Short mmCIF file of C-alpha atoms and ligand atoms in Angstrom, two decimals:
data_model
loop_
_atom_site.label_atom_id
_atom_site.label_comp_id
_atom_site.label_asym_id
_atom_site.label_seq_id
_atom_site.Cartn_x
_atom_site.Cartn_y
_atom_site.Cartn_z
CA MET A 222 -13.42 -4.98 147.57
CA SER A 223 -11.48 -7.46 145.81
CA ALA A 224 -11.54 -11.22 146.94
CA GLU A 225 -8.03 -10.55 148.17
CA GLY A 226 -9.31 -7.74 150.34
CA ASP A 227 -12.21 -9.74 151.70
CA ALA A 228 -9.77 -12.59 152.56
CA LYS A 229 -7.56 -10.11 154.62
CA LYS A 230 -10.95 -8.80 156.44
CA GLN A 231 -11.98 -12.55 156.97
CA ARG A 232 -8.76 -13.16 158.74
CA ALA A 233 -8.90 -10.34 160.98
CA ALA A 234 -12.62 -11.31 161.88
CA GLN A 235 -11.51 -14.80 162.56
CA ALA A 236 -8.88 -13.64 164.97
CA ALA A 237 -11.44 -11.47 166.93
CA LEU A 238 -13.21 -14.46 168.09
CA ALA A 239 -10.37 -15.45 170.33
CA TYR A 240 -10.97 -12.26 172.32
CA ILE A 241 -14.72 -13.33 173.29
CA GLU A 242 -14.86 -14.45 177.01
CA ASP A 243 -17.56 -17.40 176.84
CA GLY A 244 -20.98 -16.63 177.96
CA THR A 245 -20.66 -12.76 178.04
CA VAL A 246 -22.41 -10.11 176.26
CA ILE A 247 -20.40 -8.52 173.52
CA GLY A 248 -20.79 -5.16 171.46
CA VAL A 249 -20.64 -5.41 167.73
CA GLY A 250 -19.92 -2.79 165.25
CA THR A 251 -21.13 -2.24 161.62
CA GLY A 252 -19.54 -2.82 158.21
CA SER A 253 -18.27 -5.49 155.84
CA THR A 254 -15.45 -6.67 158.29
CA VAL A 255 -18.06 -6.88 161.08
CA ASN A 256 -20.28 -8.86 158.66
CA PHE A 257 -17.46 -11.50 158.43
CA PHE A 258 -17.17 -11.55 162.22
CA ILE A 259 -20.78 -12.21 162.53
CA ASP A 260 -20.59 -15.01 159.99
CA ALA A 261 -17.70 -16.50 161.88
CA LEU A 262 -19.80 -16.32 165.19
CA GLY A 263 -22.84 -17.72 163.38
CA LYS A 264 -20.82 -21.29 163.63
CA CYS A 265 -20.45 -20.81 167.41
CA PRO A 266 -23.33 -18.57 168.53
CA ASP A 267 -23.53 -20.16 172.01
CA ARG A 268 -20.08 -18.55 172.78
CA VAL A 269 -22.09 -15.24 173.58
CA ARG A 270 -25.00 -14.73 175.81
CA ALA A 271 -26.29 -11.99 173.97
CA ALA A 272 -25.10 -8.74 172.18
CA VAL A 273 -25.37 -4.94 172.02
CA SER A 274 -25.47 -3.43 168.61
CA SER A 275 -24.21 -0.26 167.00
CA SER A 276 -26.70 -0.18 164.20
CA ASN A 277 -30.09 -1.44 162.79
CA ALA A 278 -28.18 -3.35 160.13
CA THR A 279 -26.10 -5.14 162.54
CA THR A 280 -28.98 -5.78 164.89
CA ALA A 281 -30.67 -7.78 161.76
CA ARG A 282 -27.57 -9.80 161.16
CA LEU A 283 -27.11 -10.82 164.79
CA ARG A 284 -30.76 -11.84 165.04
CA ALA A 285 -30.49 -13.66 161.86
CA ILE A 286 -27.87 -16.03 163.47
CA GLY A 287 -30.02 -16.44 166.69
CA ILE A 288 -28.15 -13.99 168.87
CA GLU A 289 -30.18 -11.79 171.28
CA VAL A 290 -29.65 -8.13 170.85
CA LEU A 291 -30.01 -6.15 174.22
CA ASP A 292 -30.40 -2.36 174.57
CA LEU A 293 -27.13 -0.92 175.83
CA ASN A 294 -29.17 0.82 178.72
CA GLU A 295 -29.71 -2.80 180.19
CA ILE A 296 -26.10 -3.63 180.44
CA GLU A 297 -23.94 -2.39 183.29
CA ASP A 298 -20.54 -3.89 182.45
CA LEU A 299 -19.53 -4.38 178.73
CA GLY A 300 -16.37 -6.31 178.49
CA LEU A 301 -15.57 -6.38 174.79
CA TYR A 302 -16.59 -4.30 171.67
CA ILE A 303 -15.51 -5.61 168.19
CA ASP A 304 -15.63 -3.27 165.06
CA GLY A 305 -13.91 -2.33 162.01
CA ALA A 306 -12.47 1.03 160.90
CA ASP A 307 -11.91 2.82 157.68
CA GLU A 308 -8.26 4.00 158.68
CA ALA A 309 -5.99 3.10 161.46
CA THR A 310 -2.65 3.97 162.66
CA ARG A 311 -0.37 2.02 164.93
CA ALA A 312 -1.16 4.04 167.72
CA ARG A 313 -4.65 2.56 167.31
CA HIS A 314 -6.09 5.84 166.45
CA LEU A 315 -8.96 5.33 163.80
CA ILE A 316 -11.22 7.04 161.47
CA LYS A 317 -14.78 5.46 161.42
CA GLY A 318 -18.10 6.29 159.95
CA GLY A 319 -17.69 5.34 156.39
CA GLY A 320 -20.69 3.18 156.92
CA GLY A 321 -22.62 5.98 158.58
CA ALA A 322 -22.83 4.29 161.99
CA LEU A 323 -20.51 6.34 163.88
CA THR A 324 -22.70 7.53 166.74
CA GLY A 325 -23.61 3.99 167.94
CA GLU A 326 -20.10 2.90 167.51
CA LYS A 327 -18.77 5.53 169.52
CA ILE A 328 -21.24 5.25 172.14
CA ILE A 329 -20.35 1.44 172.57
CA THR A 330 -16.53 2.02 172.30
CA ALA A 331 -17.03 4.43 175.44
CA ALA A 332 -19.14 1.63 177.36
CA ALA A 333 -16.54 -1.02 176.64
CA THR A 334 -13.63 -2.06 178.70
CA ARG A 335 -11.76 -3.49 175.61
CA PHE A 336 -12.30 -2.47 172.01
CA VAL A 337 -11.01 -4.84 169.44
CA CYS A 338 -10.58 -3.29 165.92
CA MET A 339 -10.41 -5.26 162.87
CA VAL A 340 -8.90 -3.80 159.58
CA ASP A 341 -7.01 -5.20 156.59
CA ASP A 342 -3.65 -4.06 155.98
CA THR A 343 -4.63 -1.48 153.30
CA LYS A 344 -6.35 0.70 155.93
CA VAL A 345 -3.24 0.94 158.04
CA VAL A 346 -1.76 4.52 157.58
CA THR A 347 1.02 6.51 159.39
CA SER A 348 -1.18 9.64 159.38
CA LEU A 349 -4.90 9.69 159.26
CA GLY A 350 -6.82 11.92 156.93
CA LYS A 351 -6.72 10.46 153.61
CA PHE A 352 -10.18 8.80 154.15
CA PRO A 353 -12.51 11.84 154.64
CA LEU A 354 -13.44 12.14 158.14
CA PRO A 355 -17.26 11.35 158.74
CA VAL A 356 -18.99 13.92 161.03
CA GLU A 357 -22.68 13.23 162.21
CA VAL A 358 -24.73 16.47 162.39
CA ILE A 359 -27.88 17.61 163.59
CA PRO A 360 -29.81 18.17 160.19
CA MET A 361 -30.54 21.95 160.91
CA ALA A 362 -26.91 22.66 162.02
CA ARG A 363 -25.36 21.04 158.61
CA ALA A 364 -24.46 24.47 156.99
CA LEU A 365 -23.31 25.80 160.18
CA VAL A 366 -20.96 23.11 161.23
CA SER A 367 -19.84 22.97 157.44
CA ARG A 368 -18.62 26.67 157.66
CA ARG A 369 -16.78 25.95 161.04
CA LEU A 370 -15.11 22.97 159.58
CA ALA A 371 -13.95 24.60 156.61
CA ALA A 372 -12.43 27.23 158.85
CA TYR A 373 -10.41 24.43 160.24
CA GLY A 374 -9.10 23.75 156.76
CA GLY A 375 -11.32 20.76 155.87
CA ARG A 376 -13.59 20.54 152.72
CA PRO A 377 -16.84 19.25 154.13
CA VAL A 378 -19.07 17.13 151.42
CA TRP A 379 -22.63 16.52 152.66
CA ARG A 380 -23.40 12.76 152.26
CA GLU A 381 -26.59 13.07 150.58
CA ASN A 382 -29.33 10.52 150.67
CA CYS A 383 -27.99 9.31 153.88
CA VAL A 384 -29.86 9.50 157.12
CA THR A 385 -28.33 7.98 159.99
CA ASP A 386 -30.15 5.75 162.49
CA SER A 387 -30.54 8.65 164.93
CA GLY A 388 -32.05 10.71 162.10
CA ASN A 389 -28.99 12.87 161.44
CA HIS A 390 -26.82 13.88 158.46
CA ILE A 391 -23.14 13.13 157.80
CA LEU A 392 -20.52 15.40 156.42
CA ASP A 393 -17.42 13.82 154.83
CA VAL A 394 -14.49 16.02 155.53
CA HIS A 395 -11.88 15.93 152.99
CA GLY A 396 -8.35 17.63 153.17
CA LEU A 397 -7.95 17.78 156.92
CA THR A 398 -4.31 17.60 158.37
CA ILE A 399 -4.62 15.27 161.44
CA ASP A 400 -1.25 15.51 163.10
CA ASP A 401 -2.64 15.24 166.56
CA PRO A 402 -5.92 12.99 166.49
CA PRO A 403 -6.92 13.36 170.03
CA ALA A 404 -6.83 17.01 169.72
CA LEU A 405 -8.59 17.45 166.65
CA GLU A 406 -11.33 14.97 167.96
CA HIS A 407 -11.57 17.11 171.06
CA LYS A 408 -11.81 20.40 169.15
CA LEU A 409 -14.32 19.30 166.52
CA ASN A 410 -16.57 17.84 169.32
CA GLN A 411 -16.97 21.53 170.60
CA ILE A 412 -18.75 22.70 167.42
CA THR A 413 -22.28 23.23 168.19
CA GLY A 414 -24.44 20.86 166.17
CA VAL A 415 -21.97 18.16 165.91
CA VAL A 416 -23.24 14.79 167.28
CA THR A 417 -20.29 12.41 166.82
CA VAL A 418 -16.82 12.96 165.08
CA GLY A 419 -15.62 9.97 163.19
CA LEU A 420 -12.19 9.95 164.98
CA PHE A 421 -11.50 7.48 167.72
CA ALA A 422 -8.45 8.91 169.26
CA GLU A 423 -9.22 10.21 172.67
CA ARG A 424 -10.23 6.62 173.33
CA PRO A 425 -8.38 4.63 170.88
CA ALA A 426 -8.86 0.77 170.12
CA ASP A 427 -7.11 -1.31 172.68
CA VAL A 428 -6.36 -4.07 170.19
CA LEU A 429 -5.87 -3.71 166.38
CA LEU A 430 -6.18 -6.83 164.43
CA ILE A 431 -4.51 -6.29 160.90
CA GLY A 432 -5.54 -8.94 158.28
CA THR A 433 -2.72 -9.57 155.81
CA ALA A 434 -2.06 -11.58 152.82
CA SER A 435 -0.57 -14.48 155.12
CA GLY A 436 -2.36 -14.16 158.54
CA THR A 437 -2.98 -11.35 161.10
CA ASP A 438 -0.69 -8.95 162.74
CA VAL A 439 -1.78 -8.04 166.33
CA VAL A 440 -0.97 -4.38 167.51
C1 5RP B 122 -19.07 1.98 159.88
C2 5RP B 122 -17.66 1.83 160.27
C3 5RP B 122 -16.82 0.65 159.66
O1 5RP B 122 -16.27 0.18 160.79
C4 5RP B 122 -16.00 1.13 158.67
O2 5RP B 122 -16.74 1.94 157.66
C5 5RP B 122 -15.41 -0.11 157.79
O3 5RP B 122 -16.09 -0.64 157.10
P1 5RP B 122 -15.71 -1.98 156.53
O4 5RP B 122 -15.50 -3.01 157.22
O5 5RP B 122 -16.91 -2.29 155.38
O6 5RP B 122 -14.60 -1.76 155.46
O7 5RP B 122 -17.15 2.66 160.89
O8 5RP B 122 -19.62 3.23 160.42
#
């Protein structure tokens, strides 16, 4: 990513701080935009009581700035989840999972009352699908799920040398036409062996923060 791209991500990440209710537990996603958010939070770590984390990588970063990381099972109410995305529409439908942490991300998204998503403006599209759709699968089902995805018109490519935090594999599905993101998410979730589909549309983001060259747009 270019310096200009990083600056856009940083702007969105800085804007996300405003959504924190002081003294609460927040959910934190994974990726370079989230890393900028964690860097910004490192200047005011006392704003949060603790965090729940979507990945081992994020857990390590949060602990490095002195933030306690709790197990999601210990939390009854999670008010806020903050994460990035690989592609987003203005309807706040997302493709996520480029960083391989989609399962933890989807679980925390489901648990949170409010999901604030940060992207740079190059990721905003009118129709999802140029970015290959990540699908996490149980390893023994990889070939079976690949065949089913191909029957839906996609071209699944196994992300070799990638084992997720949950011990699973990822297929990156190229060439899908995503006219109706919630319907496709629902359909792909029915394939036996699929753990998580990287479409976040049945439960979209509540707020999309778009970092631009001059500031941050809020959708
Ligand atoms: C990780 C994700 C990330 O949010 C997504 O890949 C965006 O990453 P980055 O902020 O590095 O562009 O879904 O699984």
